[in-house]
């Protein structure tokens, strides 16, 4: 170029970038520390009279607690607190990937019908007793929920491939699935017995009370399997933010990236929803919070989304115990009630900051 | 820097969309390396379709040879090694800095012969921005940039991959005169490194000023092609654009098109048929 501007110092810009990376790492670690703090608070609180100190002592020195307290810590609080962290991380990672691959900030497991599909699967098990043959009775609801969430994504992908369409059409198909499965859930509610209806409604509210260490372990394994694949796609996902045509021209197989991302999201959502029921807004709020804090370099955006989701979910779990003393509200209600105003505040404040 | 003297040869190319073929059996003179080839023509003439077909973004049949290879037969990643396409605009609402966006375009897939690991990527990305004189906005968020700056960043994303064929879809549409001239100067520099540069332009004066080879498209066919003198004539302008126009040389020796009036529908066809290269005054 004839007139390269003077005064732009390459070393200065590269130093600034290096310090930006350090800030981002610090932010990721900071959110991680907050998530751990929320986890500890979640562990330390509950409707029983077991205090924070005893709960933590019971965790590290189990034999110091009496039998009842030990059960509270190890079979109620710990699985629930861990499940809150992992479900928050899983749904938020799923939401982050979906928002990128579908190029839509409103994409999330909840808004694209995955959660509704899972609910329908659960409803079939609860109301009609329909499930996969050979699956133990205690797992039948979870397995159904998982299979339907996973199936809904496959359906979404087949529909969009048949129409050779891009992200926008997938979102529209997702919304159509959302309403279809909601209608099917309503239909099962209509024919359900009073007892089954009560169980189904409770399931749809989303609750951590069904958490066990077995389920926590399964979700942790799913996360451990999925996260490396997500991180390996980080640069491709970042490049996809520059537009689909550009990404393809850069050598990215966008259709494959999209399918792999949707499958990862369905695996995460299916497993999470199978264990805790419908949890709204975490898949939306986590990625938005991370985007505001850290931008969309997916090497940082994906882990930040997971940690933000874990933090918000753990905080929601604490709140679910604090709103009405002595009673634990279903966490799905709390994430919706807290999530909506929080989300609105984020969106309204966003233009100023980005 | 890859230096090649291979031209891009398009033969019997058909391309379009599921229910609409835009280009049918199109054969063009070779697009030479070391030169700027401009695709011009009215709206819906097939310029963008041809560009997308060359970039491998829509299904196409026929042959597009670069050296001994047909780029239509190449896998996505292999084609991305040879050809880079710059779409008209960057999407809105992307929370990335200019530097990161250029880094991402190199890191998205490996480029043969280019080291794309570690701090070298940052340096290379910054150098690409500097080359367009926008090193000072390297750390700015894309959202905060003006349309013109975004277009320059977009060009840097293409430049960093050092492709043999560079496809640019209206890279100057959002730029003021100064930046237009800067960008076209850079495009000329890139071409002179041995690249085939294909550029869609709406502005005929810009095309006449900068392009070495011009392809005028109308209804998916080549209405004229060759150097600017040969391609841009009053007869062509009447036939393709339906306007009566003068084509004159400026004091600097560049061709200039001055439109005088819009011709009644069909009139241009008769003028062109009588004498495609003649003046219509």
Coordinates of C-alpha atoms in Angstrom, one line a residue:
Chain A
X1 CA 0.0 0.0 0.0
X2 CA 1.3 3.4 -0.8
X3 CA 0.7 4.9 2.5
X4 CA 1.3 2.6 5.4
X5 CA 0.4 4.6 8.5
X6 CA 3.3 5.4 10.8
X7 CA 3.1 4.9 14.5
X8 CA 1.3 1.5 14.4
X9 CA 3.7 -0.6 16.3
X10 CA 3.6 -4.3 15.6
X11 CA 5.2 -5.1 18.9
X12 CA 2.7 -2.9 20.7
X13 CA -0.3 -4.5 19.1
X14 CA 1.0 -8.0 19.7
X15 CA 1.8 -7.2 23.3
X16 CA -1.8 -5.8 23.7
X17 CA -3.1 -9.0 22.3
X18 CA -1.0 -11.1 24.6
X19 CA -2.2 -9.2 27.6
X20 CA -5.8 -9.6 26.3
X21 CA -5.3 -13.3 26.3
X22 CA -4.0 -13.1 29.9
X23 CA -7.1 -11.2 30.9
X24 CA -9.3 -13.8 29.3
X25 CA -7.6 -16.6 31.1
X26 CA -8.0 -14.6 34.3
X27 CA -11.7 -14.1 33.6
X28 CA -12.2 -17.8 32.9
X29 CA -10.4 -18.7 36.1
X30 CA -12.4 -16.1 38.0
X31 CA -15.7 -17.4 36.8
X32 CA -14.4 -20.9 37.7
X33 CA -13.7 -19.7 41.2
X34 CA -17.1 -18.1 41.5
X35 CA -18.7 -21.4 40.3
X36 CA -16.8 -23.3 42.9
X37 CA -17.9 -20.8 45.6
X38 CA -21.5 -21.2 44.4
X39 CA -21.1 -25.0 44.6
X40 CA -19.8 -24.8 48.2
X41 CA -22.7 -22.5 49.1
X42 CA -25.1 -24.9 47.4
X43 CA -23.5 -27.7 49.4
X44 CA -23.7 -25.8 52.7
X45 CA -27.3 -24.9 52.4
X46 CA -30.5 -26.9 52.5
X47 CA -33.9 -27.3 54.2
X48 CA -32.4 -29.6 56.9
X49 CA -30.8 -28.2 60.0
X50 CA -27.4 -29.4 58.9
X51 CA -25.2 -26.2 59.0
X52 CA -22.5 -25.1 56.5
X53 CA -19.6 -26.1 58.7
X54 CA -21.0 -29.6 59.4
X55 CA -21.8 -30.1 55.8
X56 CA -18.3 -29.3 54.6
X57 CA -16.7 -31.3 57.5
X58 CA -18.9 -34.2 56.5
X59 CA -17.6 -34.0 53.0
X60 CA -13.9 -34.1 54.0
X61 CA -14.1 -36.1 57.2
X62 CA -17.2 -38.3 56.8
X63 CA -16.8 -40.4 60.0
X64 CA -17.3 -37.2 62.1
X65 CA -20.9 -37.0 61.1
X66 CA -23.8 -39.1 62.4
X67 CA -25.5 -41.4 60.0
X68 CA -28.4 -39.1 59.1
X69 CA -26.2 -36.1 58.5
X70 CA -23.9 -38.2 56.4
X71 CA -26.8 -39.3 54.2
X72 CA -27.9 -35.7 53.8
X73 CA -24.4 -34.7 52.7
X74 CA -23.5 -37.7 50.5
X75 CA -26.8 -38.7 49.1
X76 CA -28.7 -35.4 48.8
X77 CA -26.6 -32.3 48.9
X78 CA -23.5 -33.5 47.1
X79 CA -25.2 -35.2 44.1
X80 CA -27.6 -32.2 43.8
X81 CA -24.8 -29.6 44.0
X82 CA -22.6 -31.5 41.5
X83 CA -25.5 -32.1 39.2
X84 CA -26.3 -28.3 39.3
X85 CA -22.7 -27.5 38.2
X86 CA -22.6 -30.2 35.5
X87 CA -26.1 -29.5 34.1
X88 CA -25.3 -25.8 33.9
X89 CA -22.1 -26.5 32.1
X90 CA -23.7 -29.0 29.7
X91 CA -26.7 -26.9 28.8
X92 CA -24.6 -23.8 28.4
X93 CA -22.0 -25.5 26.2
X94 CA -24.8 -26.9 24.1
X95 CA -26.3 -23.4 23.8
X96 CA -23.0 -21.8 22.9
X97 CA -22.3 -24.3 20.1
X98 CA -25.9 -24.1 18.8
X99 CA -25.8 -20.3 18.7
X100 CA -22.7 -20.4 16.6
X101 CA -23.5 -23.2 14.2
X102 CA -27.0 -21.8 13.6
X103 CA -25.8 -18.2 13.6
X104 CA -28.7 -17.3 15.9
X105 CA -28.4 -15.7 19.4
X106 CA -31.7 -17.2 20.4
X107 CA -30.7 -20.8 19.7
X108 CA -30.6 -23.0 22.7
X109 CA -31.6 -26.6 23.7
X110 CA -34.8 -25.2 25.0
X111 CA -35.9 -22.9 22.2
X112 CA -35.1 -25.5 19.4
X113 CA -37.3 -28.2 20.9
X114 CA -34.7 -30.6 22.3
X115 CA -36.1 -30.1 25.8
X116 CA -39.7 -30.4 24.6
X117 CA -38.8 -33.6 22.8
X118 CA -37.1 -34.9 26.0
X119 CA -40.2 -34.0 28.0
X120 CA -42.4 -35.9 25.5
X121 CA -40.1 -38.9 25.9
X122 CA -40.5 -38.7 29.7
X123 CA -44.2 -38.2 29.4
X124 CA -44.6 -41.4 27.3
X125 CA -42.8 -43.3 30.1
X126 CA -44.6 -41.6 33.0
X127 CA -48.1 -41.6 31.5
X128 CA -48.2 -44.6 29.2
X129 CA -45.4 -46.7 30.5
X130 CA -43.8 -46.8 27.1
X131 CA -40.1 -47.3 27.1
X132 CA -37.1 -49.2 25.6
X133 CA -37.5 -52.9 26.4
X134 CA -34.9 -54.1 28.9
X135 CA -34.2 -50.8 30.5
X136 CA -34.6 -50.9 34.3
X137 CA -37.7 -49.1 35.6
X138 CA -35.7 -46.5 37.5
X139 CA -34.0 -45.5 34.3
X140 CA -36.9 -45.7 31.8
X141 CA -37.8 -42.0 32.1
X142 CA -34.2 -40.8 31.7
X143 CA -33.5 -43.1 28.7
X144 CA -36.7 -42.0 27.0
X145 CA -35.9 -38.3 27.5
X146 CA -32.4 -38.8 26.2
X147 CA -33.5 -40.7 23.1
X148 CA -36.2 -38.2 22.2
X149 CA -33.8 -35.2 22.6
X150 CA -31.2 -37.0 20.5
X151 CA -33.9 -38.0 17.9
X152 CA -35.2 -34.5 17.7
X153 CA -31.8 -33.3 16.6
X154 CA -31.5 -36.0 14.0
X155 CA -34.9 -35.1 12.7
X156 CA -33.9 -31.4 12.6
X157 CA -30.8 -32.3 10.6
X158 CA -32.7 -34.5 8.2
X159 CA -35.3 -31.9 7.6
X160 CA -32.7 -29.2 7.0
X161 CA -30.7 -31.4 4.7
X162 CA -33.7 -32.3 2.6
X163 CA -34.3 -28.7 2.0
X164 CA -30.6 -27.9 1.6
X165 CA -31.1 -25.1 4.0
X166 CA -28.9 -23.0 6.3
X167 CA -29.1 -21.9 9.9
X168 CA -32.2 -19.9 9.7
X169 CA -34.3 -22.8 8.4
X170 CA -33.0 -25.1 11.0
X171 CA -34.1 -22.6 13.7
X172 CA -37.6 -22.5 12.1
X173 CA -37.7 -26.3 12.0
X174 CA -36.6 -26.2 15.7
X175 CA -39.4 -23.9 16.6
X176 CA -41.9 -26.1 14.8
X177 CA -40.5 -29.1 16.8
X178 CA -40.9 -27.1 20.0
X179 CA -44.6 -26.5 19.4
X180 CA -45.2 -30.0 18.1
X181 CA -43.7 -31.7 21.1
X182 CA -45.3 -29.3 23.5
X183 CA -48.7 -30.2 21.9
X184 CA -47.9 -33.9 22.2
X185 CA -46.9 -33.4 25.9
X186 CA -50.3 -31.6 26.4
X187 CA -52.0 -34.5 24.8
X188 CA -50.4 -37.0 27.1
X189 CA -51.3 -34.7 30.1
X190 CA -54.9 -34.7 28.8
X191 CA -55.1 -38.5 29.0
X192 CA -52.9 -39.0 32.1
X193 CA -54.2 -40.3 35.4
X194 CA -54.1 -37.8 38.3
X195 CA -51.0 -39.4 39.8
X196 CA -49.1 -39.6 36.5
X197 CA -50.1 -36.0 35.7
X198 CA -48.7 -34.8 39.0
X199 CA -45.4 -36.7 38.3
X200 CA -45.2 -35.3 34.8
X201 CA -45.8 -31.7 35.8
X202 CA -43.1 -32.0 38.5
X203 CA -40.8 -33.4 35.8
X204 CA -41.4 -30.5 33.5
X205 CA -40.6 -28.1 36.2
X206 CA -37.0 -29.3 36.3
X207 CA -35.6 -30.5 39.6
X208 CA -32.3 -31.6 41.1
X209 CA -33.9 -33.8 43.6
X210 CA -33.6 -36.8 41.3
X211 CA -29.8 -36.5 41.2
X212 CA -27.7 -39.4 42.4
X213 CA -24.0 -39.9 42.2
X214 CA -24.5 -42.5 39.4
X215 CA -26.2 -39.9 37.3
X216 CA -23.6 -37.3 38.1
X217 CA -21.0 -39.7 37.0
X218 CA -22.7 -40.4 33.7
X219 CA -23.1 -36.7 32.9
X220 CA -19.5 -36.0 33.9
X221 CA -18.4 -38.7 31.5
X222 CA -20.5 -37.3 28.7
X223 CA -19.0 -33.8 29.3
X224 CA -15.5 -35.3 29.4
X225 CA -16.1 -37.0 26.0
X226 CA -17.8 -34.0 24.4
X227 CA -15.6 -31.1 25.6
X228 CA -12.4 -32.1 23.8
X229 CA -14.3 -32.4 20.5
X230 CA -15.8 -29.0 21.0
X231 CA -12.5 -27.5 21.8
X232 CA -10.9 -29.1 18.8
X233 CA -13.5 -27.3 16.7
X234 CA -12.9 -23.9 18.4
X235 CA -11.1 -22.2 15.5
X236 CA -13.5 -23.5 12.9
X237 CA -16.4 -22.3 15.1
X238 CA -14.8 -18.9 15.4
X239 CA -14.3 -18.7 11.6
X240 CA -17.9 -19.7 11.2
X241 CA -18.9 -16.5 12.9
X242 CA -17.5 -14.6 9.9
X243 CA -20.3 -16.0 7.7
X244 CA -21.2 -19.4 6.2
X245 CA -19.9 -18.6 2.7
X246 CA -16.6 -17.3 4.0
X247 CA -16.2 -20.3 6.3
X248 CA -16.7 -22.7 3.5
X249 CA -14.3 -20.8 1.3
X250 CA -11.8 -21.1 4.2
X251 CA -12.0 -24.8 3.8
X252 CA -14.5 -25.6 6.6
X253 CA -17.0 -28.3 5.8
X254 CA -19.9 -26.3 7.4
X255 CA -22.5 -29.1 7.0
X256 CA -20.3 -31.5 8.9
X257 CA -19.4 -29.0 11.5
X258 CA -23.0 -28.2 12.0
X259 CA -24.0 -31.8 12.3
X260 CA -21.2 -32.6 14.7
X261 CA -22.1 -29.6 16.8
X262 CA -25.8 -30.5 16.9
X263 CA -25.0 -34.1 17.9
X264 CA -22.7 -32.8 20.7
X265 CA -25.5 -30.5 21.8
X266 CA -28.1 -33.2 21.7
X267 CA -25.9 -35.5 23.7
X268 CA -25.3 -32.9 26.4
X269 CA -28.9 -31.8 26.5
X270 CA -30.4 -35.2 26.3
X271 CA -28.3 -36.4 29.2
X272 CA -28.8 -33.3 31.3
X273 CA -32.6 -33.1 30.7
X274 CA -33.0 -36.8 31.3
X275 CA -31.7 -36.4 34.8
X276 CA -33.2 -33.1 35.9
X277 CA -36.1 -32.4 33.6
X278 CA -36.7 -29.2 31.7
X279 CA -34.3 -26.4 32.6
X280 CA -35.0 -23.2 30.7
X281 CA -32.7 -20.3 30.0
X282 CA -29.4 -21.7 31.2
X283 CA -28.5 -22.7 27.6
X284 CA -29.3 -19.1 26.6
X285 CA -27.9 -17.1 29.5
X286 CA -24.6 -18.9 30.0
X287 CA -23.3 -18.2 26.4
X288 CA -24.6 -14.6 26.4
X289 CA -22.8 -13.9 29.7
X290 CA -19.6 -15.5 28.4
X291 CA -19.9 -13.5 25.1
X292 CA -20.1 -10.3 27.1
X293 CA -17.2 -11.1 29.3
X294 CA -14.9 -12.6 26.8
X295 CA -16.0 -12.2 23.2
X296 CA -16.3 -15.0 20.6
X297 CA -12.8 -16.5 20.3
X298 CA -14.2 -20.0 20.9
X299 CA -11.0 -21.1 22.6
X300 CA -12.2 -19.0 25.5
X301 CA -15.8 -18.6 24.7
X302 CA -16.7 -22.3 25.0
X303 CA -15.0 -22.9 28.5
X304 CA -16.3 -19.5 29.7
X305 CA -19.9 -20.5 28.6
X306 CA -19.6 -23.7 30.5
X307 CA -18.4 -22.0 33.7
X308 CA -21.0 -19.3 33.4
X309 CA -23.7 -21.9 33.0
X310 CA -22.3 -23.8 36.0
X311 CA -22.2 -20.6 38.1
X312 CA -25.7 -19.5 37.2
X313 CA -27.2 -23.0 37.8
X314 CA -25.4 -23.3 41.1
X315 CA -26.6 -19.9 42.1
X316 CA -30.1 -20.8 41.0
X317 CA -29.9 -24.0 43.1
X318 CA -28.9 -21.8 46.2
X319 CA -31.8 -19.5 45.4
X320 CA -34.2 -22.3 45.1
X321 CA -33.5 -23.2 48.7
X322 CA -33.5 -19.6 49.9
X323 CA -36.7 -18.2 48.4
X324 CA -39.0 -20.1 50.8
X325 CA -37.2 -21.2 53.9
X326 CA -37.5 -24.9 54.5
X327 CA -38.7 -25.6 51.0
X328 CA -36.7 -26.4 47.8
X329 CA -38.4 -24.9 44.8
X330 CA -38.0 -26.8 41.5
X331 CA -34.9 -25.3 40.0
X332 CA -36.5 -25.1 36.5
X333 CA -38.9 -22.5 38.0
X334 CA -36.1 -20.5 39.6
X335 CA -33.9 -20.4 36.4
X336 CA -36.9 -19.1 34.5
X337 CA -37.9 -16.6 37.1
X338 CA -34.4 -15.3 37.6
X339 CA -33.3 -16.0 34.1
X340 CA -35.9 -13.8 32.3
X341 CA -35.1 -10.5 34.0
X342 CA -31.4 -11.3 34.0
X343 CA -31.6 -12.1 30.3
X344 CA -33.5 -8.9 29.5
X345 CA -31.0 -6.8 31.4
X346 CA -28.2 -8.5 29.5
X347 CA -29.8 -7.8 26.1
X348 CA -30.7 -4.2 27.0
X349 CA -27.2 -3.5 28.3
X350 CA -25.5 -5.2 25.4
X351 CA -25.5 -2.5 22.8
X352 CA -23.7 -0.2 25.2
X353 CA -20.9 -2.6 25.9
X354 CA -20.2 -4.4 22.6
Chain B
X1 CA 4.8 -16.2 -1.4
X2 CA 3.3 -18.6 -4.0
X3 CA 4.1 -17.5 -7.5
X4 CA 2.2 -19.0 -10.4
X5 CA 1.7 -18.2 -14.0
X6 CA -1.3 -20.5 -14.3
X7 CA -4.4 -19.0 -15.8
X8 CA -7.9 -20.0 -14.7
X9 CA -9.7 -21.7 -17.6
X10 CA -13.5 -21.9 -17.5
X11 CA -15.1 -24.3 -19.9
X12 CA -18.7 -25.4 -20.4
X13 CA -19.6 -24.2 -16.9
X14 CA -23.2 -24.6 -15.8
X15 CA -24.2 -23.4 -12.4
X16 CA -27.2 -22.1 -10.5
X17 CA -29.7 -22.9 -7.8
X18 CA -32.0 -25.9 -7.3
X19 CA -34.8 -24.6 -9.4
X20 CA -33.0 -22.0 -11.5
X21 CA -30.0 -22.5 -13.8
X22 CA -28.3 -19.1 -14.1
X23 CA -25.2 -20.1 -16.2
X24 CA -25.4 -22.7 -18.9
X25 CA -22.4 -24.1 -20.7
X26 CA -20.3 -21.0 -20.3
X27 CA -16.9 -21.0 -21.8
X28 CA -14.7 -17.9 -21.3
X29 CA -11.2 -16.8 -22.4
X30 CA -8.7 -17.8 -19.7
X31 CA -8.4 -15.5 -16.7
X32 CA -4.7 -14.7 -16.7
X33 CA -2.4 -14.8 -13.7
X34 CA -0.6 -11.6 -12.8
X35 CA -3.7 -9.8 -13.9
X36 CA -7.0 -8.4 -12.5
X37 CA -10.1 -9.9 -14.2
X38 CA -13.3 -7.9 -13.6
X39 CA -16.7 -9.5 -13.9
X40 CA -19.2 -6.8 -14.7
X41 CA -22.8 -6.7 -15.9
X42 CA -26.3 -5.6 -14.8
X43 CA -28.1 -7.1 -11.8
X44 CA -29.0 -10.7 -12.2
X45 CA -26.5 -11.2 -15.1
X46 CA -24.9 -14.1 -13.3
X47 CA -21.8 -12.4 -11.8
X48 CA -22.3 -13.6 -8.3
X49 CA -23.4 -17.0 -9.5
X50 CA -20.2 -17.4 -11.5
X51 CA -18.2 -16.2 -8.5
X52 CA -19.9 -18.6 -6.1
X53 CA -19.4 -21.5 -8.6
X54 CA -15.7 -20.7 -8.8
X55 CA -15.5 -20.6 -5.0
X56 CA -17.2 -24.0 -4.8
X57 CA -20.1 -22.6 -2.8
X58 CA -22.8 -23.7 -5.3
X59 CA -23.1 -26.8 -7.3
X60 CA -21.5 -26.5 -10.8
X61 CA -20.6 -28.7 -13.7
X62 CA -18.1 -28.3 -16.5
X63 CA -14.5 -27.5 -15.8
X64 CA -12.5 -24.8 -14.1
X65 CA -8.9 -25.7 -14.5
X66 CA -6.0 -24.2 -12.6
X67 CA -2.8 -25.6 -13.9
X68 CA -3.4 -29.3 -14.3
X69 CA -6.2 -29.5 -11.8
X70 CA -9.9 -29.0 -12.1
X71 CA -10.9 -27.0 -9.0
X72 CA -14.5 -28.3 -9.3
X73 CA -13.2 -31.8 -8.5
X74 CA -11.2 -30.7 -5.4
X75 CA -12.4 -31.4 -1.9
X76 CA -13.4 -28.4 0.2
X77 CA -10.1 -28.2 2.1
X78 CA -8.0 -28.7 -0.9
X79 CA -9.8 -26.0 -2.8
X80 CA -9.4 -23.6 0.1
X81 CA -5.6 -24.0 -0.3
X82 CA -5.8 -22.6 -3.8
X83 CA -8.8 -20.4 -3.9
X84 CA -10.1 -17.8 -1.4
X85 CA -13.4 -16.0 -1.7
X86 CA -14.2 -12.7 -0.1
X87 CA -18.0 -12.2 0.2
X88 CA -19.5 -8.7 0.0
X89 CA -20.0 -8.2 3.7
X90 CA -19.1 -9.4 7.1
X91 CA -22.0 -10.4 9.3
X92 CA -23.2 -8.0 12.0
X93 CA -23.0 -8.6 15.7
X94 CA -19.7 -10.6 15.8
X95 CA -17.8 -10.2 19.1
X96 CA -14.3 -10.6 17.6
X97 CA -11.5 -8.2 17.1
X98 CA -10.1 -7.4 13.6
X99 CA -6.9 -9.3 14.5
X100 CA -8.8 -12.4 15.8
X101 CA -11.0 -12.5 12.7
X102 CA -7.9 -12.6 10.4
X103 CA -6.2 -15.2 12.7
X104 CA -9.4 -17.3 12.5
X105 CA -9.4 -17.3 8.7
X106 CA -5.9 -18.8 8.7
X107 CA -6.5 -21.2 11.6
X108 CA -9.8 -22.4 10.2
X109 CA -8.1 -25.0 7.9
X110 CA -4.4 -25.7 7.2
X111 CA -2.9 -23.8 4.2
X112 CA -0.1 -25.8 2.5
X113 CA 3.2 -24.1 3.0
X114 CA 2.0 -21.7 5.7
X115 CA 3.0 -22.1 9.3
X116 CA -0.2 -21.6 11.3
X117 CA 0.8 -22.3 14.8
X118 CA 1.7 -20.2 17.8
X119 CA 2.7 -16.5 17.8
X120 CA 3.5 -16.6 14.1
X121 CA -0.2 -16.5 13.3
X122 CA -0.7 -13.3 15.3
X123 CA 2.3 -11.7 13.5
X124 CA 1.0 -12.8 10.1
X125 CA -2.5 -11.6 10.9
X126 CA -1.2 -8.2 12.0
X127 CA 1.0 -8.0 8.8
X128 CA -2.1 -8.7 6.7
X129 CA -3.9 -5.8 8.4
X130 CA -0.8 -3.5 8.1
X131 CA -0.6 -4.3 4.4
X132 CA -4.1 -2.6 4.1
X133 CA -3.0 0.2 6.4
X134 CA -5.4 -0.8 9.1
X135 CA -2.9 -2.1 11.7
X136 CA -4.2 0.6 14.0
X137 CA -7.7 -1.1 14.3
X138 CA -6.2 -4.6 14.9
X139 CA -7.6 -4.7 18.5
X140 CA -11.0 -3.1 17.7
X141 CA -14.1 -5.2 17.8
X142 CA -15.6 -5.8 14.3
X143 CA -18.9 -4.4 15.6
X144 CA -17.3 -1.0 16.2
X145 CA -15.8 -0.6 12.7
X146 CA -17.3 1.4 9.9
X147 CA -18.5 -0.4 6.8
X148 CA -15.4 0.5 4.9
X149 CA -13.1 -0.7 7.7
X150 CA -15.0 -4.0 7.9
X151 CA -14.5 -4.4 4.1
X152 CA -10.8 -3.9 4.5
X153 CA -10.6 -6.4 7.4
X154 CA -12.6 -8.8 5.2
X155 CA -10.0 -8.4 2.5
X156 CA -7.2 -9.0 5.0
X157 CA -8.9 -12.3 5.9
X158 CA -8.6 -13.4 2.3
X159 CA -5.1 -12.0 1.8
X160 CA -3.6 -13.8 4.8
X161 CA -4.1 -17.2 3.1
X162 CA -2.0 -16.2 0.2
X163 CA -4.2 -18.1 -2.3
X164 CA -3.4 -18.6 -6.0
X165 CA -6.8 -17.5 -7.0
X166 CA -8.5 -14.6 -5.2
X167 CA -12.2 -14.1 -5.7
X168 CA -13.5 -10.7 -4.5
X169 CA -17.2 -9.9 -4.5
X170 CA -17.5 -6.1 -4.8
X171 CA -14.7 -5.3 -2.3
X172 CA -15.0 -1.6 -2.8
X173 CA -18.8 -1.2 -2.5
X174 CA -18.7 0.4 1.0
X175 CA -15.5 2.4 0.4
X176 CA -14.9 6.1 -0.2
X177 CA -12.8 7.2 -3.1
X178 CA -9.5 7.2 -1.1
X179 CA -10.1 3.7 0.2
X180 CA -11.3 2.4 -3.1
X181 CA -8.1 3.5 -4.7
X182 CA -6.1 2.0 -1.8
X183 CA -7.9 -1.3 -2.1
X184 CA -7.6 -1.5 -5.9
X185 CA -3.9 -0.6 -5.6
X186 CA -3.5 -3.6 -3.2
X187 CA -5.5 -5.8 -5.5
X188 CA -3.1 -4.9 -8.3
X189 CA -0.1 -5.6 -6.1
X190 CA -1.6 -9.1 -5.2
X191 CA -2.2 -9.9 -8.8
X192 CA 1.4 -8.9 -9.7
X193 CA 2.6 -11.7 -7.2
X194 CA 1.4 -14.2 -9.8
X195 CA -2.2 -14.6 -8.5
X196 CA -5.4 -14.9 -10.6
X197 CA -7.5 -12.1 -9.2
X198 CA -11.2 -12.1 -10.1
X199 CA -13.3 -9.2 -8.9
X200 CA -17.0 -8.4 -9.2
X201 CA -17.5 -4.7 -9.8
X202 CA -20.6 -2.6 -10.5
X203 CA -18.7 0.5 -11.2
X204 CA -17.6 0.3 -14.8
X205 CA -15.2 3.2 -14.5
X206 CA -13.4 1.4 -11.7
X207 CA -13.3 -1.7 -13.8
X208 CA -12.0 0.2 -16.8
X209 CA -9.4 1.9 -14.7
X210 CA -8.0 -1.1 -12.8
X211 CA -8.9 -4.3 -14.6
X212 CA -6.6 -5.9 -17.2
X213 CA -9.3 -8.3 -18.4
X214 CA -13.0 -7.7 -18.3
X215 CA -15.9 -10.1 -18.7
X216 CA -19.2 -8.6 -19.4
X217 CA -22.1 -10.9 -18.4
X218 CA -25.7 -10.7 -19.5
X219 CA -28.2 -13.4 -18.8
X220 CA -25.5 -15.8 -17.8
X221 CA -23.6 -15.5 -21.0
X222 CA -20.5 -13.4 -22.0
X223 CA -21.6 -10.4 -23.9
X224 CA -18.1 -9.2 -24.3
X225 CA -14.6 -10.1 -22.9
X226 CA -11.1 -8.9 -23.3
X227 CA -9.1 -5.9 -22.3
X228 CA -11.0 -2.7 -21.3
X229 CA -11.0 -1.2 -24.8
X230 CA -12.4 -4.3 -26.3
X231 CA -15.0 -5.0 -23.6
X232 CA -16.3 -1.6 -22.8
X233 CA -17.9 -0.1 -25.9
X234 CA -21.0 2.0 -26.5
X235 CA -22.4 -1.0 -28.4
X236 CA -21.9 -3.2 -25.4
X237 CA -23.4 -0.6 -23.0
X238 CA -26.5 -0.3 -25.2
X239 CA -26.9 -4.1 -25.6
X240 CA -26.1 -5.1 -22.0
X241 CA -27.2 -2.2 -19.9
X242 CA -29.8 -0.6 -22.3
X243 CA -28.2 2.8 -22.0
X244 CA -26.8 5.3 -24.5
X245 CA -23.3 6.2 -23.3
X246 CA -20.0 7.7 -24.4
X247 CA -16.7 5.8 -23.8
X248 CA -13.9 8.3 -23.7
X249 CA -10.3 8.6 -22.5
X250 CA -9.5 10.8 -19.6
X251 CA -6.5 13.1 -19.7
X252 CA -4.7 10.4 -17.7
X253 CA -5.5 7.9 -20.4
X254 CA -8.1 5.9 -18.5
X255 CA -11.4 4.8 -20.2
X256 CA -14.4 6.6 -18.8
X257 CA -18.1 5.8 -19.3
X258 CA -20.6 8.6 -19.3
X259 CA -24.2 7.6 -19.5
X260 CA -26.4 10.0 -21.5
X261 CA -29.8 8.4 -21.4
X262 CA -31.7 5.2 -20.9
X263 CA -32.7 3.5 -24.2
X264 CA -36.3 2.3 -24.8
X265 CA -36.6 -1.4 -24.1
X266 CA -35.2 -3.5 -27.0
X267 CA -33.4 -0.5 -28.7
X268 CA -30.0 -1.5 -27.4
X269 CA -30.3 -5.0 -29.0
X270 CA -30.7 -3.4 -32.5
X271 CA -27.8 -1.0 -32.0
X272 CA -25.5 -3.8 -30.9
X273 CA -26.6 -6.2 -33.6
X274 CA -25.9 -3.6 -36.3
X275 CA -22.4 -2.8 -34.9
X276 CA -21.4 -4.1 -31.5
X277 CA -18.2 -2.1 -31.3
X278 CA -19.5 1.1 -32.9
X279 CA -20.2 4.4 -31.3
X280 CA -23.9 5.1 -31.1
X281 CA -23.7 8.9 -31.3

